[in-house]
Each structure stands twice: as structure tokens, then as C-alpha cells.
Short mmCIF file of C-alpha atoms in Angstrom, two decimals:
data_model
loop_
_atom_site.label_atom_id
_atom_site.label_comp_id
_atom_site.label_asym_id
_atom_site.label_seq_id
_atom_site.Cartn_x
_atom_site.Cartn_y
_atom_site.Cartn_z
CA MET U 1 -110.65 25.91 95.08
CA ILE U 2 -113.26 27.72 97.19
CA GLU U 3 -116.43 29.21 95.66
CA LEU U 4 -118.64 31.91 96.95
CA PHE U 5 -122.06 30.78 95.92
CA PHE U 6 -124.92 33.21 96.21
CA VAL U 7 -128.53 33.79 95.02
CA THR U 8 -129.80 37.16 93.88
CA CYS U 9 -133.33 38.25 93.22
CA LEU U 10 -134.68 41.38 91.52
CA SER U 11 -135.84 44.02 94.01
CA ALA U 12 -138.94 44.77 91.86
CA ASP U 13 -139.82 41.03 91.47
CA PRO U 14 -138.42 38.90 94.27
CA SER U 15 -139.58 35.73 92.54
CA GLN U 16 -137.05 36.31 89.76
CA CYS U 17 -133.86 34.94 91.16
CA ARG U 18 -130.48 33.63 89.88
CA ASP U 19 -127.67 31.45 91.18
CA ARG U 20 -124.27 33.14 91.04
CA SER U 21 -120.76 32.14 91.77
CA LEU U 22 -117.34 33.69 92.42
CA VAL U 23 -114.36 31.32 92.46
CA TYR U 24 -111.36 32.47 94.45
CA ALA U 25 -108.25 31.71 92.44
CA ASP U 26 -105.87 31.95 95.41
CA GLU U 27 -105.69 29.13 97.93
CA ILE U 28 -107.95 30.22 100.76
CA GLY U 29 -110.04 28.18 103.20
CA VAL U 30 -113.79 28.27 103.78
CA MET U 31 -113.33 30.55 106.88
CA THR U 32 -111.31 33.12 104.93
CA CYS U 33 -114.00 33.01 102.29
CA MET U 34 -116.71 33.68 104.89
CA ILE U 35 -114.84 36.81 106.09
CA ARG U 36 -113.78 37.97 102.56
CA SER U 37 -117.24 37.35 101.07
CA GLN U 38 -118.89 40.02 103.10
CA SER U 39 -116.95 42.82 101.43
CA GLU U 40 -117.25 41.09 98.02
CA LEU U 41 -121.06 40.93 98.31
CA ALA U 42 -121.15 44.52 99.54
CA GLU U 43 -119.42 45.61 96.37
CA TRP U 44 -121.58 43.44 94.20
CA ILE U 45 -124.70 44.99 95.66
CA GLU U 46 -123.38 48.49 94.88
CA ARG U 47 -122.71 47.54 91.25
CA HIS U 48 -126.14 45.86 90.93
CA PRO U 49 -128.68 48.13 92.83
CA ALA U 50 -131.76 46.52 91.16
CA GLU U 51 -130.90 43.15 92.81
CA ARG U 52 -130.62 41.83 96.36
CA VAL U 53 -128.68 39.01 97.70
CA ARG U 54 -131.01 36.45 99.18
CA GLU U 55 -128.62 33.78 100.32
CA TRP U 56 -124.92 32.98 100.24
CA LYS U 57 -122.26 30.43 101.37
CA CYS U 58 -118.79 29.43 100.76
CA ARG U 59 -118.14 25.89 99.59
CA ILE U 60 -115.58 23.75 97.85
CA LEU U 61 -115.87 24.25 94.09
CA GLY U 62 -117.99 21.68 92.47
CA GLU U 63 -119.88 20.77 95.63
CA ASP U 64 -123.31 19.41 94.80
CA GLY U 65 -126.46 21.46 95.58
CA ARG U 66 -127.96 24.57 94.01
CA THR U 67 -129.17 26.50 96.87
CA ALA U 68 -127.31 28.40 99.54
#
């Protein structure tokens, strides 16, 4: 499974950040995730106007590391 891993921070306080994750249930590759994630993140930003996406990446689910 492929995971879209991203970090969001509050617009009013950029030091307040959270790791977030979206797991794709269908069998896609990392390259497809990179393309699909752009629209996923745009929709996420619309639903969460007080936050900004700082970093993001696609990776295999369970891959070690906490930052994008």
C-alpha cells in the first residue's frame, strides 16, 4: 500500500505542526500517488483553511521516518 505522508502547520502559528497520512486502498504506485496527491492536498487545504501544508511525499506504508 502507498501512503501520502504530509505535514501541516497552523497559519496563525507555523511552529504548531502535525504529521498526517492518507493511505490509498487501491493498488497504485508511488508515481501515481505523486500525481493524485496534488489534487488530494488541494481539497484538504480547502477543508482546513486555518492550516498550510508544509511538506509532503508518497511512500510505501510503514516506511520509517517522520518527516517529509
